[in-house]
GROMACS .gro file of C-alpha atoms in nm:
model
  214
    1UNK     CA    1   0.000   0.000   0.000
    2UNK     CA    2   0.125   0.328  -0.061
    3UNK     CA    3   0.145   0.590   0.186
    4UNK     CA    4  -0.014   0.891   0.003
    5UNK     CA    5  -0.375   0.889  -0.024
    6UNK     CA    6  -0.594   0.924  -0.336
    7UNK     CA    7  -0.870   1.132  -0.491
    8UNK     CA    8  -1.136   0.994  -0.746
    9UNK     CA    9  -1.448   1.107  -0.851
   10UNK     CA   10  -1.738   0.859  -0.889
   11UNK     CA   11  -1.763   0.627  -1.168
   12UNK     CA   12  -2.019   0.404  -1.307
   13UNK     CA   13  -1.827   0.036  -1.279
   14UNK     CA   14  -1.495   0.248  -1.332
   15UNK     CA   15  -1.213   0.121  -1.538
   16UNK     CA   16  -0.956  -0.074  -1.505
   17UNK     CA   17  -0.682   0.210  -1.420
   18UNK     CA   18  -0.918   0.349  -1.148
   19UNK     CA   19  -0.954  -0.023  -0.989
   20UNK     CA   20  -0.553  -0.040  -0.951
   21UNK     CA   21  -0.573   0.296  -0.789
   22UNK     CA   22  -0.753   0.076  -0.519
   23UNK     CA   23  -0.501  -0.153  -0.492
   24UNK     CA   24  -0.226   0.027  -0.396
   25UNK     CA   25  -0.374   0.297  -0.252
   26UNK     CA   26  -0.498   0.254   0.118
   27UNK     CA   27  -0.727   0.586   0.173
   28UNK     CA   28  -0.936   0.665  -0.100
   29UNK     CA   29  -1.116   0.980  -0.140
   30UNK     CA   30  -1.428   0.980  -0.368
   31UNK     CA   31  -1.501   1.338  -0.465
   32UNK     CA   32  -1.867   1.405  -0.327
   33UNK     CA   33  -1.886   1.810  -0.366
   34UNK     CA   34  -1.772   1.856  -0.752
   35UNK     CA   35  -2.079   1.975  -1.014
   36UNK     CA   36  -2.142   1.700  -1.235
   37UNK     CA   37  -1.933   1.656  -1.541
   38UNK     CA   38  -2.071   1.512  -1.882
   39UNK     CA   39  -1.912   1.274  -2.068
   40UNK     CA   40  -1.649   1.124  -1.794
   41UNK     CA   41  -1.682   0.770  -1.637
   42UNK     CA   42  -1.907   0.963  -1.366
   43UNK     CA   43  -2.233   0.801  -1.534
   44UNK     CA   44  -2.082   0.577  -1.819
   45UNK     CA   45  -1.835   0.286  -1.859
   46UNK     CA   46  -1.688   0.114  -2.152
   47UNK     CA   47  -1.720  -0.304  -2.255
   48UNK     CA   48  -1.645  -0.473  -2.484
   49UNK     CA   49  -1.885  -0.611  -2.755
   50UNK     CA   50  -1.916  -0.833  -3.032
   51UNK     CA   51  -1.873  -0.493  -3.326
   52UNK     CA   52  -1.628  -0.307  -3.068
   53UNK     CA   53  -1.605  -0.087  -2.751
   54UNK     CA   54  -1.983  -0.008  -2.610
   55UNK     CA   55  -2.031   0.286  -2.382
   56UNK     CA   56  -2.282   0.226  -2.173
   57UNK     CA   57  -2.408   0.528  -2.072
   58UNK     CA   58  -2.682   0.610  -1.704
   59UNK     CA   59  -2.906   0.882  -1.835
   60UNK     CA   60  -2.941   1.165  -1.538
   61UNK     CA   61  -3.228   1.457  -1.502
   62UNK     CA   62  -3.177   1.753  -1.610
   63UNK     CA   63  -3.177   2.073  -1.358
   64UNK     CA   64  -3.308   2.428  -1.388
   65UNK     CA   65  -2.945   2.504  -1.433
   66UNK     CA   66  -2.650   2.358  -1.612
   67UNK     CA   67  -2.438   2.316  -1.270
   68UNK     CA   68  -2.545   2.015  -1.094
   69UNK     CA   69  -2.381   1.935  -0.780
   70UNK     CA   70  -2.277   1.535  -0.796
   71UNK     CA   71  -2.434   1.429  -0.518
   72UNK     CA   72  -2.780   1.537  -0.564
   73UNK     CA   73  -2.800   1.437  -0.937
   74UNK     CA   74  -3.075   1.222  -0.977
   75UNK     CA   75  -3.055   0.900  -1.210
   76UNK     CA   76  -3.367   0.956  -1.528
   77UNK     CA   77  -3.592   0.629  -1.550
   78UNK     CA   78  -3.763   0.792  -1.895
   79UNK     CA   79  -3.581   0.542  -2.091
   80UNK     CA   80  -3.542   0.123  -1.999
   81UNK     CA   81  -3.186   0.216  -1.969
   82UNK     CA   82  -3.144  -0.083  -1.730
   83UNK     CA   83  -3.254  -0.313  -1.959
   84UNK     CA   84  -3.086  -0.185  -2.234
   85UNK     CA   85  -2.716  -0.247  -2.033
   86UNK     CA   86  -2.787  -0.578  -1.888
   87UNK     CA   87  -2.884  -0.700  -2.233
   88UNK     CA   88  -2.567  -0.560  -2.368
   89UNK     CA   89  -2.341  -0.715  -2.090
   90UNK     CA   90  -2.533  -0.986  -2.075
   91UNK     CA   91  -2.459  -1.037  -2.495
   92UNK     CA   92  -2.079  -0.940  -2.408
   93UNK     CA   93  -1.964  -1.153  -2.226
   94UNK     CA   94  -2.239  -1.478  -2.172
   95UNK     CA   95  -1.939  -1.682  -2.281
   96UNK     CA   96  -1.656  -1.472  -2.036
   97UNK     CA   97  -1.551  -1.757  -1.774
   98UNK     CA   98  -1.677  -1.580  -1.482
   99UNK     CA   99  -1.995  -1.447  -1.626
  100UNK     CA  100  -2.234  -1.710  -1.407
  101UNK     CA  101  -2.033  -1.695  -1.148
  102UNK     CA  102  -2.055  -1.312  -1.062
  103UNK     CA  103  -2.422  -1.216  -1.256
  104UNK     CA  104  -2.585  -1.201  -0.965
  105UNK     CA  105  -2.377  -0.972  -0.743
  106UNK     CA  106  -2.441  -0.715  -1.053
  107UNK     CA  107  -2.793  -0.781  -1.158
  108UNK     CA  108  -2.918  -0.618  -0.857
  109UNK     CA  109  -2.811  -0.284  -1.063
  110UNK     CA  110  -3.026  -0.359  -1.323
  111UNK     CA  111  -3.346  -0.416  -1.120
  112UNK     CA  112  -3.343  -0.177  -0.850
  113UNK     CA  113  -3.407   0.178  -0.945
  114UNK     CA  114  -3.144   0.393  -0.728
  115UNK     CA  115  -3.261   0.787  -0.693
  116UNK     CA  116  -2.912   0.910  -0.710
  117UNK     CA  117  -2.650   0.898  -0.943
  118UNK     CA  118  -2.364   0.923  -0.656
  119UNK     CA  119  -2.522   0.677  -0.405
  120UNK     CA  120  -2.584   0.401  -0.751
  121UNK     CA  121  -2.197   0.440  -0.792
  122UNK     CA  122  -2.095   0.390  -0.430
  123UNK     CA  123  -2.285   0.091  -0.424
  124UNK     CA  124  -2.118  -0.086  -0.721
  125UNK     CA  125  -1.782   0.026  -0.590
  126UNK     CA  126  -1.831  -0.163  -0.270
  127UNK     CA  127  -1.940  -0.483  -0.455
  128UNK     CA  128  -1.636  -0.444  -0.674
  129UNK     CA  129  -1.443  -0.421  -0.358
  130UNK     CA  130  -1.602  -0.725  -0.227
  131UNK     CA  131  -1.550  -0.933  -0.527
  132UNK     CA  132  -1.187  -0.837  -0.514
  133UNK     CA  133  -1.150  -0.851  -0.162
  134UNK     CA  134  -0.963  -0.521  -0.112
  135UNK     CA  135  -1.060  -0.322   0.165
  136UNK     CA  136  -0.922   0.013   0.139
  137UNK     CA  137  -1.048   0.305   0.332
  138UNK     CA  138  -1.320   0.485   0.092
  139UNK     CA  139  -1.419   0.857   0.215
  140UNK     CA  140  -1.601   1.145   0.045
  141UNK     CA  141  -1.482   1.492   0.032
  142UNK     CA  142  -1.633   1.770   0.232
  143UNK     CA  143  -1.518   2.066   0.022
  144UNK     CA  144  -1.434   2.062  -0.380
  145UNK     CA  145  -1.174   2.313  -0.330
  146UNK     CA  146  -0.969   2.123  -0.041
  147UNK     CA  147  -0.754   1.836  -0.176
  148UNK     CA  148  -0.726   1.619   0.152
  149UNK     CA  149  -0.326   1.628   0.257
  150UNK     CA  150  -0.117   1.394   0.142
  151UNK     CA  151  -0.347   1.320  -0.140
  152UNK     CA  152  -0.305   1.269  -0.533
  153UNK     CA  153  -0.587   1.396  -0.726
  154UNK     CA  154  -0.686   1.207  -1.009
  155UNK     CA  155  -1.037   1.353  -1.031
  156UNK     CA  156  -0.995   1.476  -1.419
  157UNK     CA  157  -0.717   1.234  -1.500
  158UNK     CA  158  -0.927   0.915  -1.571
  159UNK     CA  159  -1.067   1.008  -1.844
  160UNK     CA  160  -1.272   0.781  -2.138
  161UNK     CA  161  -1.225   1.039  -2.423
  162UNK     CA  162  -0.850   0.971  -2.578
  163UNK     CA  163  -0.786   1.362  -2.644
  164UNK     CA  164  -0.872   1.441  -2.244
  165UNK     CA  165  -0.683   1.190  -2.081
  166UNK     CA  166  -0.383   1.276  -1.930
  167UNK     CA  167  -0.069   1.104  -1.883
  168UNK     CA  168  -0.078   0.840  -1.627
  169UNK     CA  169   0.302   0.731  -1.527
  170UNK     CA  170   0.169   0.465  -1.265
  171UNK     CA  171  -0.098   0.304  -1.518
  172UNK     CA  172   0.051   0.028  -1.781
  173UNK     CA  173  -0.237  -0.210  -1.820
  174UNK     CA  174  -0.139  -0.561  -1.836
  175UNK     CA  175  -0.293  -0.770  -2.115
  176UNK     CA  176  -0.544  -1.053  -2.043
  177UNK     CA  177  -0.805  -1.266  -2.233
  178UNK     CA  178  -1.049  -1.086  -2.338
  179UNK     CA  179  -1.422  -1.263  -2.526
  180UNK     CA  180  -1.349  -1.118  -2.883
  181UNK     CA  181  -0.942  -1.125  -2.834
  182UNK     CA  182  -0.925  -1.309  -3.196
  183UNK     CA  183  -1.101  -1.033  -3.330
  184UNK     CA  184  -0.980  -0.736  -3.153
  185UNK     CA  185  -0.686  -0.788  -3.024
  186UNK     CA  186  -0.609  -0.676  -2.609
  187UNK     CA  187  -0.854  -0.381  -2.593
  188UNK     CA  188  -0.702  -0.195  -2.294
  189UNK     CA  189  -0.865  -0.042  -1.989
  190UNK     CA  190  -1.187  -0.119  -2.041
  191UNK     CA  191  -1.479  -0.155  -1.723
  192UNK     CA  192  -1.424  -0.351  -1.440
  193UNK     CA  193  -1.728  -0.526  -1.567
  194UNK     CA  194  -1.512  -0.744  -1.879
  195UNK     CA  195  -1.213  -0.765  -1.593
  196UNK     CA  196  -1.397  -0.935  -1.358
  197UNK     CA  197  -1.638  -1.141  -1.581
  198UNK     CA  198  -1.283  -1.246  -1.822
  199UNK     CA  199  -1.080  -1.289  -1.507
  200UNK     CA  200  -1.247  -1.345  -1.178
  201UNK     CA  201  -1.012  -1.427  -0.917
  202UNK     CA  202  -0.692  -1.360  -1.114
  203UNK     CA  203  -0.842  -1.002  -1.113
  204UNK     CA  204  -0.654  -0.879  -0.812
  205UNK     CA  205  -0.339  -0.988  -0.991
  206UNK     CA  206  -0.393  -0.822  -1.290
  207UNK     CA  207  -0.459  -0.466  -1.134
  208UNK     CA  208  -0.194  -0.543  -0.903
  209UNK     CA  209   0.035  -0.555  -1.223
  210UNK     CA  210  -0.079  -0.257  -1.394
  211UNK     CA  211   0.033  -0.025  -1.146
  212UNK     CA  212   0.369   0.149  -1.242
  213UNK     CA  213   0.577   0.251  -0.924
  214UNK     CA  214   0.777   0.579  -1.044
   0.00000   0.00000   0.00000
C-alpha cells in the first residue's frame, strides 16, 4: 500500500486504471462536492462487444441550471436504460468464464431503481471491492476546493475520451483474455465489468500488475 492517499471522482463500474488505484492505494477519497461533469466515467463505462467498444451510458435529469452538484443528481428512468445495459453485458460476455459466477452480485443494478447517481456508484464500488476482496479506506470529500493532505488527485485524470486523458506514469495495463481477443486484439482499460467477468479471481493480480511505481 502506498502511503499517500488518493482522490477519485465517482464512476459508473470504473475502469480498469481506477480499480488499480484501489489496490495500492490505502485511503481513498471519492469526490462528493464537484458539479457533475458530462461525458467522464461519472455516469458511463466502456465493454467490450461483439462490433467493438460499447459505452454504456446512465441517463441523469436535467436541472433548472447547467451546474449540478454530484451528489444530488438524480438517475432519469424515462428510458429502460437498465434493460438496455444488462442485455448488452449480458450479450458481451455470456461466454466470459466468470460471467455465471458473478451475474448475480451485478444484476441487482439492473433491477433496482437507485434515486441518485452518486449513491448508484458507491454501491457498485463496494461490490467491486467485495469481489476483489480489497478493503481500502473509501471517504467522500467535504469541500471541492480542499484536496485532503497527502493526497493525489486524479479527479480529471481518468478520463474515457483519448484527447482528455492525461498522462498516467503509474498506469501500464497488463494484457489478459479478453471474449473477442481473436477479433480485436487486447482492448485496454476497459470496465471492471469485462475484468472481472474475463478474469475473476486472477483479477486482483492483474490490477496489481498494472500499477507502475515511479
Amino acid at each position: 500500500m502506498d502511503d499517500h492517499d488518493i482522490l477519485l471522482s465517482t464512476a459508473y463500474f470504473p475502469p480498469v486504471q481506477y480499480l488499480s488505484k484501489l489496490v495500492h492505494y490505502r485511503n481513498v477519497w471519492v469526490e462528493a462536492e464537484e458539479n457533475f461533469i458530462k461525458q467522464t466515467y461519472r455516469n458511463r463505462t466502456i465493454i467490450l462487444a461483439a462490433n467493438g467498444p460499447e459505452a454504456l451510458i446512465v441517463p441523469v435529469e436535467k436541472g433548472r441550471g447547467q451546474k449540478q452538484k454530484i451528489k444530488e443528481l438524480r438517475i432519469s428512468y424515462d428510458t429502460n436504460w437498465q434493460h438496455i445495459h444488462w442485455q448488452a453485458i449480458v450479450s458481451a460476455y455470456q461466454s466470459s468464464p466468470f460471467f455465471e459466477i458473478l451475474k448475480e452480485d451485478f444484476i441487482i443494478f439492473f433491477k433496482k431503481k437507485y434515486a441518485f447517481l452518486f449513491d448508484f456508484n458507491q454501491q457498485i464500488l463496494e461490490t467491486i471491492l467485495d469481489i476483489l476482496e480489497l478493503e481500502p479506506v473509501v471517504k467522500q470529500t467535504a469541500d471541492f476546493e480542499a484536496v485532503p493532505e497527502n493526497c493525489l488527485n486524479y479527479r480529471q485524470l481518468i478520463h474515457p475520451k483519448p484527447q482528455k486523458t492525461q498522462s498516467d506514469p503509474f498506469f501500464e495495463p497488463k494484457p489478459y483474455t479478453q471474449v473477442f481477443n481473436d477479433k480485436f486484439g487486447f482492448m485496454p482499460n476497459l470496465s471492471s465489468l469485462d475484468l472481472l467477468f474475463n478474469c475473476g479471481s486472477e483479477s486482483y493480480g492483474i490490477l496489481y500488475d498494472s500499477f507502475q511505481r515511479g
